[in-house]
mmCIF file of C-alpha atoms in Angstrom:
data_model
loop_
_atom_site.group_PDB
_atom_site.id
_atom_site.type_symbol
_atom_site.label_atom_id
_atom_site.label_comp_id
_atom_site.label_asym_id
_atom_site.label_seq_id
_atom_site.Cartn_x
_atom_site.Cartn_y
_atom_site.Cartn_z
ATOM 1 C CA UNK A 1 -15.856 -4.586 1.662
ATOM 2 C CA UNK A 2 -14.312 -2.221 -0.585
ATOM 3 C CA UNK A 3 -13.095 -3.625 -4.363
ATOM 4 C CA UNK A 4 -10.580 -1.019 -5.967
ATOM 5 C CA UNK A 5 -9.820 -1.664 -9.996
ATOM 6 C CA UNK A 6 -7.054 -0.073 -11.445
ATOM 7 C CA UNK A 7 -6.545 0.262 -15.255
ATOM 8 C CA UNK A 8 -4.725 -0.090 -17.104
ATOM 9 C CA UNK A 9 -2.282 -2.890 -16.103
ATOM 10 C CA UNK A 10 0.776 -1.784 -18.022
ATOM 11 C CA UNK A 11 1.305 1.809 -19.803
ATOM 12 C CA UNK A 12 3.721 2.822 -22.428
ATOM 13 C CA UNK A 13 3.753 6.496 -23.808
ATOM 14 C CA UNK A 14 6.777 8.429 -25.164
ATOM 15 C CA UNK A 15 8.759 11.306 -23.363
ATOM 16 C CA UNK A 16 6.906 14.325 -22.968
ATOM 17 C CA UNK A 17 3.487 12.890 -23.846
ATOM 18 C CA UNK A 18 0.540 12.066 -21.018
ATOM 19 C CA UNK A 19 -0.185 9.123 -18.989
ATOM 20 C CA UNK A 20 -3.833 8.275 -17.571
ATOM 21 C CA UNK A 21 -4.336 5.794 -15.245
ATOM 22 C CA UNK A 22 -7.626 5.109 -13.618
ATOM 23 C CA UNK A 23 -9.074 3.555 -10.479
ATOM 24 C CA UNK A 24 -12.499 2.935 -9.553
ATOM 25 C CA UNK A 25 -14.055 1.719 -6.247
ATOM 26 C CA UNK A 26 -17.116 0.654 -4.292
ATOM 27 C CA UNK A 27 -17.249 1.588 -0.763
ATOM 28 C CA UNK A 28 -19.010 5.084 -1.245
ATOM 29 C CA UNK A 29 -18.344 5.671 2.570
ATOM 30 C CA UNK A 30 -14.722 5.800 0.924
ATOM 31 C CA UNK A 31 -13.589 9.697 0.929
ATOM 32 C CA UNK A 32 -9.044 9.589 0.426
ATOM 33 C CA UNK A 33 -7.559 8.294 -1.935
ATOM 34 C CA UNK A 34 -3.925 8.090 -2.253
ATOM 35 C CA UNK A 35 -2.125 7.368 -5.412
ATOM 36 C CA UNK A 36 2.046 5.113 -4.933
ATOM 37 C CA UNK A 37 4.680 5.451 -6.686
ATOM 38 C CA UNK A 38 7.075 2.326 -6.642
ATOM 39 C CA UNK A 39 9.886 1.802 -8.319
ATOM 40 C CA UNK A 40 11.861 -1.456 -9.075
ATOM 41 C CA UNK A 41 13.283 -2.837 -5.901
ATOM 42 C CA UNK A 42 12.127 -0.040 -4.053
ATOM 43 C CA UNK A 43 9.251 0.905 -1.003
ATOM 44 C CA UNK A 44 5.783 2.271 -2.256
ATOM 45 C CA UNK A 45 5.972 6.236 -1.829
ATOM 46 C CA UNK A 46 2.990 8.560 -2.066
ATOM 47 C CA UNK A 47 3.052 10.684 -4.631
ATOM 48 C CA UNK A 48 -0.087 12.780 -4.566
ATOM 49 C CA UNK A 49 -3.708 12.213 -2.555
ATOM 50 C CA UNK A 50 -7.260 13.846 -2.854
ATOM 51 C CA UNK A 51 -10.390 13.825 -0.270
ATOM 52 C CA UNK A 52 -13.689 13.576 -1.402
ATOM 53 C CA UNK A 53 -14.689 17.341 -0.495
ATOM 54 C CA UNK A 54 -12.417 17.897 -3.557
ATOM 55 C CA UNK A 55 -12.976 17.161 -7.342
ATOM 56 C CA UNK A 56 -9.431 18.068 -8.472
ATOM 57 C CA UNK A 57 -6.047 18.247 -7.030
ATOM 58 C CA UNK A 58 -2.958 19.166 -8.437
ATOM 59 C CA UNK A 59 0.940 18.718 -7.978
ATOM 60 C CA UNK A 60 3.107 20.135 -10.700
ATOM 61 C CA UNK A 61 2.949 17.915 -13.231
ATOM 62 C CA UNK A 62 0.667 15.315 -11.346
ATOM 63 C CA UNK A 63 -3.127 15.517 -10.541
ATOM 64 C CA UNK A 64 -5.793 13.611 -9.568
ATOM 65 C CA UNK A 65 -9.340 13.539 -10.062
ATOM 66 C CA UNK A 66 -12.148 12.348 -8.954
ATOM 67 C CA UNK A 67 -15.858 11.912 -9.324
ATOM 68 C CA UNK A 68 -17.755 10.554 -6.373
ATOM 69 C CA UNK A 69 -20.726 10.221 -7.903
ATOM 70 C CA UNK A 70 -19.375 7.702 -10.739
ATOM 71 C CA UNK A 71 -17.026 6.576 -7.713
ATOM 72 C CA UNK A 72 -13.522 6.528 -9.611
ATOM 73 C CA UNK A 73 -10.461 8.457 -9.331
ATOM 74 C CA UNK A 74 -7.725 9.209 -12.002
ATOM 75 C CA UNK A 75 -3.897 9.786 -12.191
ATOM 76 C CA UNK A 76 -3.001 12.229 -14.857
ATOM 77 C CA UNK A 77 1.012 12.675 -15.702
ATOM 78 C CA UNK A 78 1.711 15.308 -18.041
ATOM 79 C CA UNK A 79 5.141 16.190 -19.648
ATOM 80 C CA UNK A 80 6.162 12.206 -18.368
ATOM 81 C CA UNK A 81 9.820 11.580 -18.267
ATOM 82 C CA UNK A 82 12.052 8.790 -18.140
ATOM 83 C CA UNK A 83 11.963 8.896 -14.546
ATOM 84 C CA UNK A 84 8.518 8.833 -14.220
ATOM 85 C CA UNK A 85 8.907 5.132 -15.374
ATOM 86 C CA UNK A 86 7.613 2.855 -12.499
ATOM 87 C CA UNK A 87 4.532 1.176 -11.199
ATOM 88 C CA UNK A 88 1.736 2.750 -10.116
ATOM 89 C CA UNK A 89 -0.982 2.144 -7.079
ATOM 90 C CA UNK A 90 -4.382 3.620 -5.732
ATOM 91 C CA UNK A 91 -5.350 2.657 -2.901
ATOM 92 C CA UNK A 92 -9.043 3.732 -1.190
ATOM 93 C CA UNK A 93 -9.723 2.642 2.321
ATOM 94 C CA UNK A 94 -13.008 0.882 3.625
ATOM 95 C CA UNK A 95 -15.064 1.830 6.409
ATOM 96 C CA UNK A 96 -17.603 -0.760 6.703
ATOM 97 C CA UNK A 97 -15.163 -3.436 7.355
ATOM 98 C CA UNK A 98 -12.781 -1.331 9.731
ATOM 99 C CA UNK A 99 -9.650 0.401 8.988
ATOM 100 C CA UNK A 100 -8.622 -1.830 5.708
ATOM 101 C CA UNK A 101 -6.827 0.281 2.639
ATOM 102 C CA UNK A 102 -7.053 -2.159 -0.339
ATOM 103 C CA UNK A 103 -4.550 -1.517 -3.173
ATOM 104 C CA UNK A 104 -5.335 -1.443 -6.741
ATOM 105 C CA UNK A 105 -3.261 -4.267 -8.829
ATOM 106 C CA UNK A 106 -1.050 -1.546 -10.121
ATOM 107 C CA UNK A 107 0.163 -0.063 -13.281
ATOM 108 C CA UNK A 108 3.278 -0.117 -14.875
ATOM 109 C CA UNK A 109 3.957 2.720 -16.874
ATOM 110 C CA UNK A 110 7.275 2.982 -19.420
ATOM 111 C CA UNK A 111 8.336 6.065 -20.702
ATOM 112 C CA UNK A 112 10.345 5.653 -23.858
ATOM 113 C CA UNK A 113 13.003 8.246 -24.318
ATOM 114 C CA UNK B 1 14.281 11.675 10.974
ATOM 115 C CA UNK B 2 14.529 7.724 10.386
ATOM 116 C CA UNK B 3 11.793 6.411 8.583
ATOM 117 C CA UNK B 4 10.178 3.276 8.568
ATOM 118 C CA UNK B 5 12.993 0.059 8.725
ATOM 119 C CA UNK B 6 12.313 -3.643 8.675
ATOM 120 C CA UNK B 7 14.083 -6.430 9.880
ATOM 121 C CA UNK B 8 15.575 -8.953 8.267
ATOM 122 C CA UNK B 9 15.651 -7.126 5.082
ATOM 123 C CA UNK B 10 15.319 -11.065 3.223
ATOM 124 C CA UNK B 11 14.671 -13.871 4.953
ATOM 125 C CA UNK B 12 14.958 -17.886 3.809
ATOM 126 C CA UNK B 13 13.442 -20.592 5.660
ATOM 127 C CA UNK B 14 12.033 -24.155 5.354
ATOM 128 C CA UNK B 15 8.953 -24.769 4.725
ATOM 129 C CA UNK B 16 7.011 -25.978 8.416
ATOM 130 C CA UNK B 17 9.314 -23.556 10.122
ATOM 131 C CA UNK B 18 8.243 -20.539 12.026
ATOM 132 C CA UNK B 19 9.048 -16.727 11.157
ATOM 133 C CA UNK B 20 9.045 -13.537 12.728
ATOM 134 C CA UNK B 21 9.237 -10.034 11.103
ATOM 135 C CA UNK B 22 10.026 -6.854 12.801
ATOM 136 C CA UNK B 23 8.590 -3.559 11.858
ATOM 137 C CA UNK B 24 9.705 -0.276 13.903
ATOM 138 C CA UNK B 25 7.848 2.850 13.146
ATOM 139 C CA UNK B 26 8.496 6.249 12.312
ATOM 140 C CA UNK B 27 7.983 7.811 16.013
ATOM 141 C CA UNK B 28 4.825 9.168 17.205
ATOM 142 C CA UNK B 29 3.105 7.432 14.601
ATOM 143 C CA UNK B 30 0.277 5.446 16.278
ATOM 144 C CA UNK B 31 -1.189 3.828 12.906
ATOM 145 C CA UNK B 32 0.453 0.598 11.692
ATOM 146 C CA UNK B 33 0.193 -1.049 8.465
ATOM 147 C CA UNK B 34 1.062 -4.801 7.285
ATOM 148 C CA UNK B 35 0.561 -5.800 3.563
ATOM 149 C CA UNK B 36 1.706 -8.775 1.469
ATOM 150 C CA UNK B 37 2.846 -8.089 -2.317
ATOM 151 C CA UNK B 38 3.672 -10.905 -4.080
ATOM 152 C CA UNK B 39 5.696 -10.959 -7.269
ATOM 153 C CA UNK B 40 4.123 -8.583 -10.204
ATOM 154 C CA UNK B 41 0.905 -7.802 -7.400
ATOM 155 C CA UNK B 42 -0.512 -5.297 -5.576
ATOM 156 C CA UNK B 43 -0.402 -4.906 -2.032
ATOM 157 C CA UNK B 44 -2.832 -7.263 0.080
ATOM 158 C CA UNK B 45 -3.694 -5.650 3.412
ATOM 159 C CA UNK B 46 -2.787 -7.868 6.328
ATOM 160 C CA UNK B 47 -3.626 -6.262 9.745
ATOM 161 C CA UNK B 48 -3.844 -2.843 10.818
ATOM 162 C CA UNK B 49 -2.875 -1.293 14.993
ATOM 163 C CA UNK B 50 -4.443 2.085 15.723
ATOM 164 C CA UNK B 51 -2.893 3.461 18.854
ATOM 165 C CA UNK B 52 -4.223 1.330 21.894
ATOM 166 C CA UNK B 53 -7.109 -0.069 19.785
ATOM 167 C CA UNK B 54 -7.823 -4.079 19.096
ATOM 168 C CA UNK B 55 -6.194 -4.336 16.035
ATOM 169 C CA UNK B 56 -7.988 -4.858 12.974
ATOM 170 C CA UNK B 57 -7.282 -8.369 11.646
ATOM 171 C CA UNK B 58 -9.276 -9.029 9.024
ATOM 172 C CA UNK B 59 -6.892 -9.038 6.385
ATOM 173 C CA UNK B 60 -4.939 -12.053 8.036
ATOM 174 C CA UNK B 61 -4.852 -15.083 5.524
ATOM 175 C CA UNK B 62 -5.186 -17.674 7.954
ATOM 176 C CA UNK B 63 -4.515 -18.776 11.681
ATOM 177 C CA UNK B 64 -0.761 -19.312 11.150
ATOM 178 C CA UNK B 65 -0.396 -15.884 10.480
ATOM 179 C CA UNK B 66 -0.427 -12.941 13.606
ATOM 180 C CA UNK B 67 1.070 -9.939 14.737
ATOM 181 C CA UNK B 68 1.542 -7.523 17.326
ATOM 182 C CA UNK B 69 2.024 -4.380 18.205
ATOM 183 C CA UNK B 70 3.946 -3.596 21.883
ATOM 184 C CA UNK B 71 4.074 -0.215 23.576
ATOM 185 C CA UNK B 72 2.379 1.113 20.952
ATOM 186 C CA UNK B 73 5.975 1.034 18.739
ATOM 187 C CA UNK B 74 7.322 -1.984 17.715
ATOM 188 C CA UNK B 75 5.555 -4.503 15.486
ATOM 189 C CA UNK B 76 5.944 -8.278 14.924
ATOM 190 C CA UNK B 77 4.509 -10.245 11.982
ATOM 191 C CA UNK B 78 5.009 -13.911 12.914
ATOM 192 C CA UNK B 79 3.569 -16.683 10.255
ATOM 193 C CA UNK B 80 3.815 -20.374 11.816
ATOM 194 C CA UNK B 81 4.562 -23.800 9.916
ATOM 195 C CA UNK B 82 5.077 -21.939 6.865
ATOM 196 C CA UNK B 83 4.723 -22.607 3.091
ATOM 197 C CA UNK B 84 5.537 -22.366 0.020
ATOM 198 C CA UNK B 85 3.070 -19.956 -0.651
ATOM 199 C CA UNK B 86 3.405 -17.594 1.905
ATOM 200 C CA UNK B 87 7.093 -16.381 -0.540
ATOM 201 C CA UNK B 88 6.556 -12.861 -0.968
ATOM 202 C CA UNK B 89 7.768 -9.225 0.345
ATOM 203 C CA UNK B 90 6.039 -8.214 3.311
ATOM 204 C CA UNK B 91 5.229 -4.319 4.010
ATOM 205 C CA UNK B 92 4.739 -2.532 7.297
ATOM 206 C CA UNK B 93 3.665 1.106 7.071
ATOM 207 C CA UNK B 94 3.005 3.787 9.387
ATOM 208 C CA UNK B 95 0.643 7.176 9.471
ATOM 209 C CA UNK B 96 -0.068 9.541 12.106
ATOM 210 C CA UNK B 97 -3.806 8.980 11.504
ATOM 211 C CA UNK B 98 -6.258 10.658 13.754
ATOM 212 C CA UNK B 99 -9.750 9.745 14.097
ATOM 213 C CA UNK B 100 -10.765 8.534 10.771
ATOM 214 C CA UNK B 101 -8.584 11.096 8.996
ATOM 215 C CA UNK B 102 -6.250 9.065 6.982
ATOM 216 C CA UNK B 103 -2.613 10.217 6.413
ATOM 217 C CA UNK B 104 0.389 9.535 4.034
ATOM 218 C CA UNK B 105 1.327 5.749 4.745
ATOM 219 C CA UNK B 106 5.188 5.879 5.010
ATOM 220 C CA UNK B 107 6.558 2.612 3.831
ATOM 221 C CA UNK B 108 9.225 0.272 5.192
ATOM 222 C CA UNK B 109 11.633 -1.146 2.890
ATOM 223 C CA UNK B 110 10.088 -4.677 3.063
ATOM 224 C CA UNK B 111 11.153 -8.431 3.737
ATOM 225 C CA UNK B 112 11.408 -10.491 1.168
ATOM 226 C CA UNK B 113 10.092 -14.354 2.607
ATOM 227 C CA UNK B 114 11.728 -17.421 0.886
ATOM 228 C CA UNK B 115 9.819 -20.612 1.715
ATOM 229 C CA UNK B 116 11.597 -23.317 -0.119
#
């Protein structure tokens, strides 16, 4: 089945700087992956999503990549804000066990004002 | 339009008692999602319903735990004889998947499972 790695576990970067968070998988039948935003107390929401016909996709100040061939996937957050403070999921589904999505273990990114 | 809702929104039991959680989806959707997140964790897949399908099981931690889906709507999680390590928020999502092509997962606001 598929086996989705998320790094890193917790993030802290100060307002206005970047955030990188990374995911990679290994299902290469694999071809959407979504990237959650939760905050405390709250329901996962998706934030942004790419499908493997694409290498880049981008969301105002979010994108994702990814690179099939090295079969990972990255979260980019540029100009981050306090509000961006949260934890973070990928999630990439697998197709030779059925219709399972597993979740990365999350990341829990800080933005200091 | 309503989203996703859960019911009960926390839930306490005994341990050795049954449970049942109720999931209604966002209409029309005919994918259904259950996941387990325990405290500080990600999101362990449980079960997933696909319109009139068998529904995919595999994620289901043992033989006290099972769930269905009626009319293609409503959804029931029910663990039996529970225990202590079955505590955690339980997730039901829905998508309006078609054939293969995977959609946004909208997200229910959870039950949180107390097994003292």
């Amino acid at each position: 089945g598929e086996n989705v790695e998320q790094h890193p576990s917790t993030l802290s970067v100060q307002e206005g700087d970047s955030a990188v968070i990374k995911c990679t998988y290994s299902d290469s039948a694999s071809n959407y992956f979504p990237w959650y935003k939760q905050e405390l107390g709250k329901r996962p929401q998706l934030i942004i999503d790419i499908r493997s016909n694409v290498g880049e996709k981008k969301d105002q100040r979010i994108a994702v990549t990814l690179n099939k061939t090295a079969k990972h996937f990255s979260l980019h957050i540029t100009e981050t804000q306090p509000e961006d403070s949260a934890v973070y999921f990928c999630a990439a589904p697998s197709y030779n066990t059925g219709n399972q999505f597993y979740f990365g273990t999350g990341t829990s990114l800080t933005v200091i004002p | 339009g309503a989203g996703v809702s859960q019911s009960p929104s926390n839930k306490v039991t005994e341990k050795g008692k049954d449970v049942e959680l109720r999931c209604d989806p966002i209409s029309g959707h005919t994918a259904l999602y259950w996941y387990r997140q325990s405290l500080g964790q990600g999101l362990e897949f449980l079960i997933y319903f696909q319109g009139n399908s068998a529904p995919d099981k595999s994620g289901l931690p043992s033989d006290r735990f099972s769930a269905e889906r009626t009319g293609g709507s409503v959804s029931t999680l029910t663990i039996q004889r529970t225990q202590q390590e079955d505590s955690a928020v339980y997730l039901c999502a829905s998508s309006s998947n078609r054939r293969g092509i995977y959609s946004e997962q909208f997200f229910g606001p959870g039950t949180r499972l107390t097994v003292l």
